[in-house]
Short mmCIF file of C-alpha atoms in Angstrom, two decimals:
data_model
loop_
_atom_site.label_atom_id
_atom_site.label_comp_id
_atom_site.label_asym_id
_atom_site.label_seq_id
_atom_site.Cartn_x
_atom_site.Cartn_y
_atom_site.Cartn_z
CA MET G 54 26.54 -18.71 1.61
CA SER G 55 22.95 -19.63 2.76
CA ASP G 56 20.32 -22.55 1.66
CA LEU G 57 18.97 -21.53 -1.41
CA LYS G 58 15.41 -22.37 -0.84
CA ILE G 59 13.73 -21.25 2.43
CA PRO G 60 11.63 -24.45 4.80
CA THR G 61 8.20 -24.04 3.43
CA GLU G 62 6.77 -24.20 7.25
CA LEU G 63 9.31 -20.57 7.59
CA VAL G 64 8.18 -18.68 4.45
CA ALA G 65 4.72 -20.02 3.49
CA PRO G 66 3.24 -17.30 6.89
CA ILE G 67 4.33 -14.17 4.55
CA PHE G 68 1.88 -15.99 1.73
CA ASN G 69 -1.02 -15.29 4.09
CA PRO G 70 -2.73 -12.24 4.68
CA ALA G 71 -4.04 -13.05 8.41
CA SER G 72 0.03 -13.40 8.89
CA TYR G 73 0.23 -9.91 8.94
CA ALA G 74 -2.22 -9.25 11.94
CA ASP G 75 1.44 -10.51 13.97
CA ARG G 76 3.19 -7.51 13.08
CA ALA G 77 5.89 -8.44 15.77
CA LYS G 78 6.08 -12.12 15.04
CA MET G 79 6.43 -10.81 10.97
CA GLU G 80 9.36 -8.50 12.08
CA LYS G 81 10.89 -11.27 13.67
CA MET G 82 10.59 -13.99 10.77
CA LEU G 83 11.45 -11.31 8.04
CA ALA G 84 15.03 -10.75 10.63
CA HIS G 85 15.36 -14.79 10.26
CA LEU G 86 14.93 -14.90 6.30
CA ARG G 87 17.28 -11.08 5.95
CA HIS G 88 20.69 -13.43 8.11
CA ASN G 89 19.96 -16.86 7.32
CA TYR G 90 17.90 -16.47 3.76
CA PRO G 91 19.01 -13.34 2.64
CA LEU G 92 17.60 -13.87 -1.23
CA SER G 93 16.82 -17.31 -1.25
CA ILE G 94 14.05 -19.00 -3.17
CA ALA G 95 10.26 -19.93 -1.17
CA GLU G 96 8.25 -22.98 -3.10
CA VAL G 97 4.93 -23.09 -1.17
CA PRO G 98 2.28 -25.21 -2.64
CA GLY G 99 -0.08 -23.50 -4.96
CA TYR G 100 2.00 -20.83 -5.25
CA ASP G 101 4.98 -20.50 -8.16
CA PRO G 102 8.53 -20.09 -6.49
CA HIS G 103 9.23 -16.85 -5.40
CA TRP G 104 12.71 -15.48 -4.58
CA ILE G 105 12.22 -13.36 -0.60
CA VAL G 106 14.12 -11.01 -1.47
CA THR G 107 14.78 -9.19 2.47
CA LYS G 108 17.87 -6.87 2.06
CA TYR G 109 17.99 -3.26 1.83
CA LYS G 110 21.24 -3.32 -1.12
CA ASP G 111 19.07 -6.33 -3.01
CA VAL G 112 16.13 -4.78 -3.52
CA ARG G 113 16.97 -1.04 -4.30
CA GLU G 114 19.41 -3.22 -7.58
CA ILE G 115 16.48 -4.75 -8.00
CA THR G 116 13.82 -1.98 -8.03
CA ARG G 117 16.21 0.21 -9.96
CA GLN G 118 16.27 -1.76 -12.61
CA ASP G 119 12.89 -1.45 -14.78
CA ASN G 120 14.49 -3.17 -18.00
CA ILE G 121 15.44 -6.22 -15.57
CA PHE G 122 13.33 -6.02 -12.99
CA HIS G 123 9.63 -6.34 -14.71
CA SER G 124 6.61 -5.42 -13.09
CA GLY G 125 4.09 -5.90 -16.14
CA ASP G 126 4.58 -9.88 -16.71
CA ARG G 127 3.21 -11.44 -13.71
CA SER G 128 1.09 -10.36 -10.82
CA LYS G 129 2.00 -7.46 -8.75
CA THR G 130 1.32 -8.78 -5.39
CA PRO G 131 1.40 -12.20 -3.84
CA ALA G 132 -0.91 -14.55 -6.09
CA SER G 133 -1.48 -18.32 -5.73
CA GLN G 134 -1.71 -20.18 -9.42
CA ILE G 135 -5.39 -20.24 -8.75
CA ALA G 136 -5.49 -16.36 -8.28
CA GLU G 137 -2.77 -15.80 -11.63
CA GLN G 138 -5.04 -17.77 -13.40
CA MET G 139 -8.28 -16.49 -12.71
CA MET G 140 -7.07 -12.45 -13.18
CA ARG G 141 -6.14 -14.32 -16.95
CA ASP G 142 -9.16 -15.51 -17.72
CA TYR G 143 -11.36 -12.14 -16.37
CA SER G 144 -8.68 -9.47 -18.64
CA GLY G 145 -7.83 -11.06 -21.72
CA GLY G 146 -5.45 -13.15 -21.03
CA LYS G 147 -3.15 -10.11 -19.05
CA PRO G 148 -1.78 -10.58 -15.43
CA HIS G 149 -3.60 -8.12 -13.61
CA ILE G 150 -7.12 -6.84 -13.99
CA PHE G 151 -6.11 -3.36 -13.21
CA ARG G 152 -3.67 -1.59 -15.30
CA THR G 153 -2.47 0.64 -13.26
CA LEU G 154 1.53 3.37 -13.00
CA VAL G 155 2.36 -0.35 -10.88
CA HIS G 156 1.95 -2.68 -13.27
CA MET G 157 3.86 -1.69 -16.28
CA ASP G 158 6.97 -1.40 -16.86
CA PRO G 159 8.72 1.49 -19.92
CA PRO G 160 8.00 2.77 -22.31
CA ASP G 161 4.56 2.63 -20.94
CA HIS G 162 5.23 3.17 -17.19
CA THR G 163 7.21 6.33 -18.54
CA ALA G 164 4.50 8.14 -20.56
CA HIS G 165 1.29 7.11 -17.76
CA ARG G 166 3.86 8.88 -15.43
CA ASP G 167 4.27 11.97 -17.74
CA LEU G 168 0.46 12.76 -17.38
CA VAL G 169 0.20 13.51 -13.62
CA LYS G 170 4.47 14.63 -12.26
CA GLU G 171 4.60 17.98 -12.34
CA ASN G 172 1.73 18.21 -10.21
CA PHE G 173 3.14 16.19 -7.65
CA MET G 174 6.49 17.96 -7.34
CA PRO G 175 6.79 19.66 -4.36
CA GLN G 176 7.22 22.97 -5.72
CA ASN G 177 3.34 22.46 -6.81
CA ILE G 178 2.63 20.47 -3.79
CA ALA G 179 4.06 23.10 -1.15
CA ALA G 180 0.78 25.71 -3.07
CA LEU G 181 -1.16 23.49 -1.49
CA GLU G 182 -0.15 23.69 1.88
CA THR G 183 -2.79 26.22 3.34
CA SER G 184 -6.07 24.33 1.41
CA ILE G 185 -3.93 21.02 3.77
CA ARG G 186 -3.22 23.33 6.27
CA GLU G 187 -7.39 23.76 6.68
CA MET G 188 -8.05 20.02 6.64
CA ALA G 189 -5.89 19.33 9.01
CA ARG G 190 -7.12 21.66 11.90
CA ARG G 191 -10.81 20.21 11.16
CA HIS G 192 -10.40 16.96 11.45
CA VAL G 193 -8.30 17.71 15.13
CA ASP G 194 -10.74 19.73 16.09
CA HIS G 195 -13.25 17.12 15.02
CA MET G 196 -10.89 15.03 17.56
CA ALA G 197 -10.79 17.50 20.39
CA SER G 198 -14.33 17.23 19.94
CA LEU G 199 -14.64 13.55 20.57
CA GLY G 200 -13.89 13.46 24.00
CA THR G 201 -10.99 11.73 25.46
CA THR G 202 -11.08 8.91 23.62
CA CYS G 203 -10.77 6.85 20.02
CA ASP G 204 -9.78 5.27 18.42
CA PHE G 205 -7.76 6.88 16.30
CA ALA G 206 -7.67 4.95 13.00
CA GLY G 207 -11.12 5.14 12.37
CA ASP G 208 -11.55 8.51 13.86
CA ILE G 209 -8.95 10.88 11.93
CA ALA G 210 -6.76 8.61 10.52
CA MET G 211 -8.44 6.69 7.94
CA ASN G 212 -10.18 10.10 6.76
CA TYR G 213 -7.87 13.24 6.94
CA PRO G 214 -5.56 11.71 3.11
CA LEU G 215 -9.21 10.82 2.16
CA GLU G 216 -10.35 13.75 2.45
CA VAL G 217 -6.89 15.53 0.75
CA VAL G 218 -7.25 13.38 -2.68
CA CYS G 219 -10.23 12.83 -3.20
CA THR G 220 -10.68 17.15 -3.20
CA LEU G 221 -7.53 16.92 -5.48
CA ILE G 222 -9.40 14.00 -8.08
CA GLY G 223 -11.84 17.03 -7.79
CA LEU G 224 -14.75 14.96 -5.84
CA PRO G 225 -17.15 16.02 -3.30
CA LYS G 226 -17.71 15.35 -0.02
CA GLU G 227 -20.57 12.50 -0.28
CA ASP G 228 -18.54 10.85 -2.77
CA HIS G 229 -15.20 10.13 -0.27
CA ALA G 230 -16.76 7.91 1.79
CA ILE G 231 -17.39 5.75 -1.57
CA MET G 232 -13.58 5.94 -2.23
CA LEU G 233 -12.70 4.69 1.08
CA ARG G 234 -15.42 1.62 1.56
CA LEU G 235 -13.68 0.03 -2.18
CA THR G 236 -10.52 0.75 -0.80
CA GLN G 237 -10.41 -1.21 1.75
CA TRP G 238 -12.96 -3.89 -0.60
CA PHE G 239 -9.67 -4.01 -2.75
CA LEU G 240 -6.43 -3.38 -0.68
CA SER G 241 -8.01 -5.61 2.43
CA TYR G 242 -10.10 -7.82 0.08
CA ALA G 243 -8.90 -10.71 3.13
CA ASP G 244 -9.93 -8.58 6.29
CA PRO G 245 -12.22 -9.08 8.20
CA ASP G 246 -12.97 -6.56 9.36
CA LEU G 247 -13.21 -4.27 6.26
CA CYS G 248 -13.66 -6.40 3.80
CA ARG G 249 -16.25 -6.47 1.15
CA PRO G 250 -19.91 -7.90 2.96
CA GLY G 251 -20.41 -11.20 1.59
CA SER G 252 -16.84 -12.30 1.48
CA VAL G 253 -16.26 -15.52 1.65
CA LEU G 254 -12.18 -15.77 3.32
CA THR G 255 -11.86 -18.92 2.17
CA ASP G 256 -12.63 -19.12 -1.14
CA PRO G 257 -9.31 -19.39 -2.86
CA GLU G 258 -11.49 -17.16 -5.36
CA GLU G 259 -12.80 -14.73 -3.04
CA GLN G 260 -9.84 -12.36 -3.79
CA ILE G 261 -10.09 -11.59 -7.16
CA LYS G 262 -13.85 -11.93 -7.31
CA THR G 263 -13.62 -9.11 -5.50
CA TRP G 264 -11.38 -7.23 -7.80
CA GLN G 265 -13.07 -7.81 -10.89
CA ILE G 266 -16.44 -6.10 -8.56
CA VAL G 267 -14.46 -3.00 -7.78
CA TYR G 268 -12.91 -2.73 -10.47
CA ASP G 269 -16.60 -2.86 -11.93
CA GLU G 270 -17.45 -0.37 -8.78
CA PHE G 271 -14.76 1.65 -10.13
CA LYS G 272 -16.31 1.79 -13.45
CA ARG G 273 -19.61 1.84 -13.38
CA TYR G 274 -18.68 5.40 -10.69
CA TYR G 275 -16.06 7.47 -12.88
CA GLY G 276 -17.30 6.67 -16.09
CA SER G 277 -19.92 9.82 -15.42
CA VAL G 278 -16.59 11.85 -13.82
CA ILE G 279 -14.95 10.88 -17.30
CA LYS G 280 -17.74 12.38 -19.39
CA ASP G 281 -18.74 15.24 -17.37
CA ARG G 282 -14.07 16.05 -17.21
CA GLN G 283 -13.94 15.72 -21.39
CA ALA G 284 -17.07 18.27 -21.90
CA CYS G 285 -16.26 20.94 -19.56
CA PRO G 286 -12.61 20.22 -18.00
CA ARG G 287 -11.58 21.87 -14.53
CA HIS G 288 -7.96 22.60 -12.54
CA ASP G 289 -8.55 18.61 -10.78
CA LEU G 290 -6.61 15.69 -10.38
CA ALA G 291 -9.80 14.15 -12.44
CA SER G 292 -9.43 16.60 -15.23
CA THR G 293 -6.29 15.40 -15.60
CA ILE G 294 -6.58 12.22 -16.06
CA ALA G 295 -9.60 11.80 -18.06
CA ASN G 296 -8.11 13.91 -21.03
CA GLY G 297 -4.67 12.29 -20.97
CA LYS G 298 -3.53 11.18 -23.60
CA ILE G 299 -0.39 8.79 -23.68
CA HIS G 300 1.63 9.19 -26.85
CA GLY G 301 -0.74 11.45 -28.40
CA CYS G 302 -3.31 9.84 -27.45
CA PRO G 303 -6.07 8.92 -25.51
CA MET G 304 -5.78 6.17 -22.32
CA ASP G 305 -7.57 3.31 -23.29
CA GLU G 306 -10.35 2.25 -20.49
CA ARG G 307 -8.96 0.09 -18.41
CA SER G 308 -5.93 2.05 -18.04
CA MET G 309 -7.94 5.39 -17.37
CA ILE G 310 -10.22 3.29 -14.40
CA SER G 311 -7.21 2.26 -13.23
CA TYR G 312 -5.40 5.47 -12.95
CA PHE G 313 -8.70 7.00 -11.54
CA VAL G 314 -8.61 3.80 -9.12
CA ILE G 315 -4.66 3.69 -7.99
CA ALA G 316 -5.22 7.65 -7.17
CA SER G 317 -8.48 7.18 -4.99
CA THR G 318 -6.76 3.74 -3.21
CA ALA G 319 -3.26 4.56 -2.62
CA GLY G 320 -3.54 8.42 -2.92
CA HIS G 321 -5.14 7.39 0.46
CA ASP G 322 -4.40 4.16 2.48
CA THR G 323 -0.43 4.44 3.08
CA THR G 324 -0.93 7.60 4.34
CA ALA G 325 -4.05 6.90 6.29
CA ALA G 326 -1.83 3.50 7.91
CA THR G 327 1.72 5.72 8.74
CA ILE G 328 -0.32 8.54 10.70
CA ALA G 329 -2.83 5.83 12.49
CA ASN G 330 0.79 3.97 13.14
CA SER G 331 2.12 7.40 14.49
CA MET G 332 -0.75 7.65 17.02
CA TRP G 333 -0.40 4.99 18.12
CA THR G 334 4.08 4.72 18.20
CA LEU G 335 3.13 9.05 20.70
CA ALA G 336 0.93 6.69 22.58
CA THR G 337 4.03 3.78 23.45
CA GLN G 338 6.65 6.21 23.52
CA PRO G 339 7.46 7.54 26.33
CA GLY G 340 9.10 10.99 25.91
CA LEU G 341 8.71 10.86 22.63
CA LEU G 342 5.18 13.42 22.34
CA ALA G 343 7.50 15.78 24.84
CA ARG G 344 9.83 16.36 22.95
CA LEU G 345 8.25 17.80 19.75
CA LYS G 346 6.29 19.81 21.71
CA ALA G 347 9.76 21.10 22.80
CA GLU G 348 10.74 20.76 19.34
CA PRO G 349 8.60 20.93 16.53
CA ALA G 350 10.67 21.01 13.58
CA LEU G 351 11.84 17.76 14.68
CA ILE G 352 8.16 16.73 12.64
CA PRO G 353 9.82 16.66 9.66
CA ASN G 354 12.10 13.66 11.20
CA PHE G 355 8.97 12.20 13.13
CA VAL G 356 7.24 11.88 9.50
CA GLU G 357 10.20 10.35 7.97
CA GLU G 358 11.03 7.58 10.39
CA ALA G 359 6.86 6.52 10.84
CA ILE G 360 7.04 6.29 6.95
CA ARG G 361 10.03 3.75 7.76
CA TRP G 362 8.55 2.35 10.55
CA THR G 363 5.18 1.80 8.79
CA SER G 364 6.19 0.54 5.90
CA PRO G 365 2.62 0.49 5.20
CA ALA G 366 3.28 -1.15 0.88
CA MET G 367 4.30 -4.45 2.24
CA CYS G 368 5.92 -6.18 -1.06
CA PHE G 369 5.73 -5.94 -4.81
CA ILE G 370 6.41 -8.38 -6.93
CA ARG G 371 8.70 -8.32 -9.76
CA SER G 372 9.80 -10.69 -12.40
CA ALA G 373 13.54 -11.28 -14.15
CA ALA G 374 13.97 -10.22 -18.27
CA GLU G 375 16.34 -12.09 -18.48
CA ASP G 376 19.37 -13.55 -16.27
CA TYR G 377 21.05 -11.79 -13.83
CA GLU G 378 23.78 -11.99 -10.97
CA LEU G 379 22.49 -11.02 -7.51
CA SER G 380 24.48 -11.23 -4.20
CA GLY G 381 26.24 -14.61 -5.88
CA ARG G 382 22.91 -15.87 -6.46
CA GLN G 383 21.85 -17.07 -10.31
CA ILE G 384 18.79 -15.08 -10.96
CA LYS G 385 17.25 -16.51 -14.67
CA LYS G 386 14.67 -14.88 -16.84
CA GLY G 387 11.68 -15.89 -15.79
CA ASP G 388 12.02 -15.90 -12.00
CA LEU G 389 9.41 -14.37 -9.16
CA LEU G 390 11.11 -11.77 -7.04
CA TYR G 391 9.35 -10.87 -3.33
CA ILE G 392 10.41 -7.49 -2.59
CA SER G 393 10.26 -6.81 0.75
CA TYR G 394 9.93 -3.18 2.19
CA LEU G 395 9.39 -4.13 5.83
CA SER G 396 12.13 -6.25 6.35
CA ALA G 397 14.61 -3.52 3.63
CA ASN G 398 13.46 -0.27 6.00
CA ARG G 399 14.68 -2.90 9.63
CA ASP G 400 18.01 -3.72 7.56
CA GLU G 401 21.01 -3.56 9.82
CA GLU G 402 23.47 -3.07 7.00
CA MET G 403 21.70 -0.26 6.63
CA PHE G 404 20.11 1.61 9.75
CA ASP G 405 21.47 1.78 13.12
CA THR G 406 19.71 0.00 15.13
CA PRO G 407 16.43 -0.26 13.07
CA TYR G 408 14.57 -2.02 15.64
CA GLU G 409 14.21 1.51 17.08
CA PHE G 410 11.90 4.72 16.22
CA ARG G 411 14.23 7.61 16.55
CA LEU G 412 14.02 10.81 15.61
CA ASP G 413 17.62 11.78 14.97
CA ARG G 414 17.60 9.11 12.23
CA THR G 415 20.18 11.18 9.48
CA PRO G 416 19.81 10.93 6.64
CA ASN G 417 16.70 8.67 6.81
CA ARG G 418 17.50 6.61 3.58
CA HIS G 419 14.08 4.55 4.13
CA ILE G 420 12.37 3.01 1.08
CA GLY G 421 9.10 3.10 2.42
CA PHE G 422 8.00 5.04 -0.82
CA GLY G 423 9.73 2.62 -2.87
CA TYR G 424 12.90 3.05 -5.23
CA GLY G 425 13.78 3.24 -8.45
CA ALA G 426 11.22 4.77 -11.36
CA HIS G 427 8.40 3.80 -9.92
CA ILE G 428 8.78 5.02 -6.51
CA CYS G 429 5.21 6.53 -5.05
CA VAL G 430 4.60 9.19 -7.23
CA GLY G 431 2.88 11.36 -4.74
CA GLN G 432 5.59 11.14 -2.03
CA HIS G 433 5.64 14.83 -1.68
CA LEU G 434 2.41 14.92 -1.45
CA ALA G 435 1.89 11.61 1.74
CA ARG G 436 4.83 14.18 3.51
CA LEU G 437 3.42 17.64 3.24
CA GLU G 438 -0.05 16.36 4.46
CA MET G 439 1.58 14.36 7.58
CA ARG G 440 3.85 17.34 8.51
CA LEU G 441 0.73 19.69 8.46
CA LEU G 442 -1.26 16.99 10.74
CA TRP G 443 1.07 16.72 12.75
CA GLU G 444 1.82 20.18 13.61
CA GLU G 445 -1.18 21.11 14.17
CA LEU G 446 -2.34 18.16 16.71
CA ILE G 447 1.11 17.75 18.44
CA PRO G 448 0.59 21.42 20.03
CA ARG G 449 -2.43 21.20 21.05
CA LEU G 450 -2.30 17.54 22.42
CA GLU G 451 -1.20 17.30 25.56
CA SER G 452 -1.38 13.53 25.82
CA VAL G 453 -1.46 9.92 24.77
CA GLU G 454 -1.89 6.91 25.77
CA MET G 455 -2.69 3.71 23.89
CA ALA G 456 -6.54 2.61 25.76
CA GLY G 457 -6.93 -0.79 24.80
CA GLU G 458 -5.51 -3.23 22.32
CA GLY G 459 -4.95 -1.68 18.52
CA LYS G 460 -5.46 -4.30 15.53
CA TRP G 461 -3.29 -4.38 12.66
CA GLN G 462 -5.22 -5.41 9.50
CA GLU G 463 -4.71 -8.96 7.96
CA SER G 464 -2.91 -7.94 4.31
CA GLU G 465 -0.01 -8.94 3.15
CA PHE G 466 0.07 -5.79 0.45
CA VAL G 467 -0.90 -2.11 2.04
CA CYS G 468 -0.42 -2.93 5.81
CA GLY G 469 -1.64 -0.90 8.18
CA PRO G 470 -3.26 -0.48 12.02
CA LYS G 471 -7.12 -1.11 11.23
CA PHE G 472 -7.50 -0.33 15.29
CA VAL G 473 -5.35 2.49 17.63
CA PRO G 474 -7.61 3.03 20.74
CA ILE G 475 -6.39 5.88 22.65
CA ARG G 476 -7.27 8.42 25.58
CA PHE G 477 -6.02 11.91 25.45
CA LYS G 478 -6.19 15.18 26.11
CA MET G 479 -5.82 18.04 24.26
CA ASN G 480 -6.31 21.81 24.43
CA MET M 260 34.71 39.34 -4.47
CA ASN M 261 31.58 38.03 -5.26
CA ALA M 262 30.08 34.87 -3.15
CA PRO M 263 29.77 31.91 -5.78
CA VAL M 264 26.51 31.17 -7.50
CA TYR M 265 25.74 28.20 -6.20
CA ARG M 266 22.23 26.58 -8.04
CA LYS M 267 19.44 23.74 -7.28
CA TRP M 268 19.00 20.43 -9.67
CA GLN M 269 15.86 18.20 -9.44
CA CYS M 270 15.48 14.95 -10.17
CA ILE M 271 12.99 14.64 -12.91
CA ALA M 272 12.43 10.79 -11.65
CA CYS M 273 11.25 11.94 -8.07
CA GLY M 274 11.36 15.49 -7.54
CA GLU M 275 14.75 15.42 -4.94
CA ILE M 276 16.45 18.97 -4.97
CA PHE M 277 20.42 19.27 -4.93
CA ASP M 278 21.51 22.22 -3.94
CA GLU M 279 24.95 23.14 -4.14
CA ALA M 280 25.09 25.69 -1.63
CA LEU M 281 24.09 22.55 1.21
CA GLY M 282 25.24 19.57 0.19
CA SER M 283 24.06 16.76 1.89
CA PRO M 284 26.60 17.12 4.75
CA ALA M 285 24.88 13.07 5.96
CA ASP M 286 25.67 11.19 2.69
CA GLY M 287 28.67 12.86 2.96
CA ILE M 288 28.85 15.96 0.25
CA PRO M 289 29.84 19.20 1.69
CA PRO M 290 27.96 22.73 0.88
CA GLY M 291 29.43 23.91 -2.05
CA THR M 292 29.34 20.47 -3.82
CA ARG M 293 28.62 21.36 -7.50
CA LEU M 294 26.60 19.03 -9.76
CA GLU M 295 28.89 18.19 -11.64
CA ASP M 296 31.41 17.55 -9.04
CA LEU M 297 29.82 14.84 -7.36
CA PRO M 298 31.09 11.15 -9.39
CA ASP M 299 29.40 10.25 -12.58
CA ASP M 300 28.11 7.14 -11.21
CA TRP M 301 26.82 9.11 -8.23
CA LEU M 302 22.59 8.47 -8.20
CA CYS M 303 19.81 9.89 -7.18
CA PRO M 304 19.46 9.26 -3.06
CA ASN M 305 16.39 9.45 -3.22
CA CYS M 306 14.83 7.14 -6.07
CA GLY M 307 18.11 6.00 -7.75
CA ALA M 308 17.84 7.09 -11.00
CA LEU M 309 21.04 8.11 -13.18
CA LYS M 310 22.71 11.69 -12.15
CA ALA M 311 21.93 13.10 -15.86
CA SER M 312 17.95 13.13 -14.63
CA PHE M 313 19.03 15.70 -12.16
CA ILE M 314 18.45 19.41 -14.48
CA LEU M 315 18.56 22.78 -13.89
CA MET M 316 15.64 24.38 -11.31
CA GLU M 317 14.72 27.88 -11.87
CA ASP M 318 14.81 30.66 -10.02
#
């Protein structure tokens, strides 16, 4: 049995957003934890103790038992003691500023998820293929118009899934940039290139200040959308949410605004991260582009492996609602657990050669979309978006290489490349 | 002799489809395996929902 407590200097980076910008170092640290402290405790000053869960089997065992490992009782992302107290002050004693699907447990989670679940079933998502392919084609045309170099992250990856999800919600094109900006303020609050202007990144209260501002901005924006769709429903996601009933009653305001927040942020940011990293991979792995051009039937495998490879959601926090024995450890009621999806998707006990990007990984049972009842509701949309983009782009992409150094975001929660400079030829 | 009629089942939690005709050979489930012949503790390979979470898909 490994040590119960992880040396603080070893594990502290896991709580620091800046650490995630050095992807290689982060992966090395997680591998060390997985091999030497597979389910052990981090006691980092300023934070409550957390079990650090790095093994695939442990992550799955926890995340499929929502009745035991709650999502709604504590912050869902790593939060300092100061940040948690600020969230409670702001939200009237609740542990979250937002109240999205991510922050709920059954039966609330089930009732709220049911509102949109049918829209996101694969057979209903498939009906969107023609319109999404047209969007993909336009973004590929745009890339071709840029000449021979671009920042693929900023020029293509961030904008295409943004357009898809904003169109599904029913937002006008001129407002898409607002959604991107608020998403970056929210999910990349600590990244100096993407954070809210005026943020003081050295201030331990900055994260919560920014989230309060983001919540209020979304509330201001969606207030008029909600009124409009309640008065005159259309065939869009905004109408479904604005008129949504939970157990026969209208949603409370915080839940409704939060529903729009998660659709407007998580609905594109993780896909953008995966698309950006897919291109980075194409530009650096010899032979990958040629193989996909020769065998386009492998594009779905490419998408699936890119999700595992990127694992854009780094982590979620759960809290134990009762005592539980997990892999020989005694988890006590109230304990916090840091769930590392990135580590689980590199677990050698689950994946052969996990540090190789392989098109022949079948089945690819990664948990990049999560696992259990909280599995990403938009997973089938994300897969479709990515498949269509690569089906449109790869036949036209003759060559690609990095034209400079790529950069990862400084983000401990959703994390992807923020800068992917490439040199390319297209037909 | 008529060919066997296989059905498709869908996980109501995540949308995963289990096609009896195809099975899931990579998971050790050969083509032609009926849902009812899978063990009771079989879980949705995508999200971990119980076998009972799979409902029959309409054509």
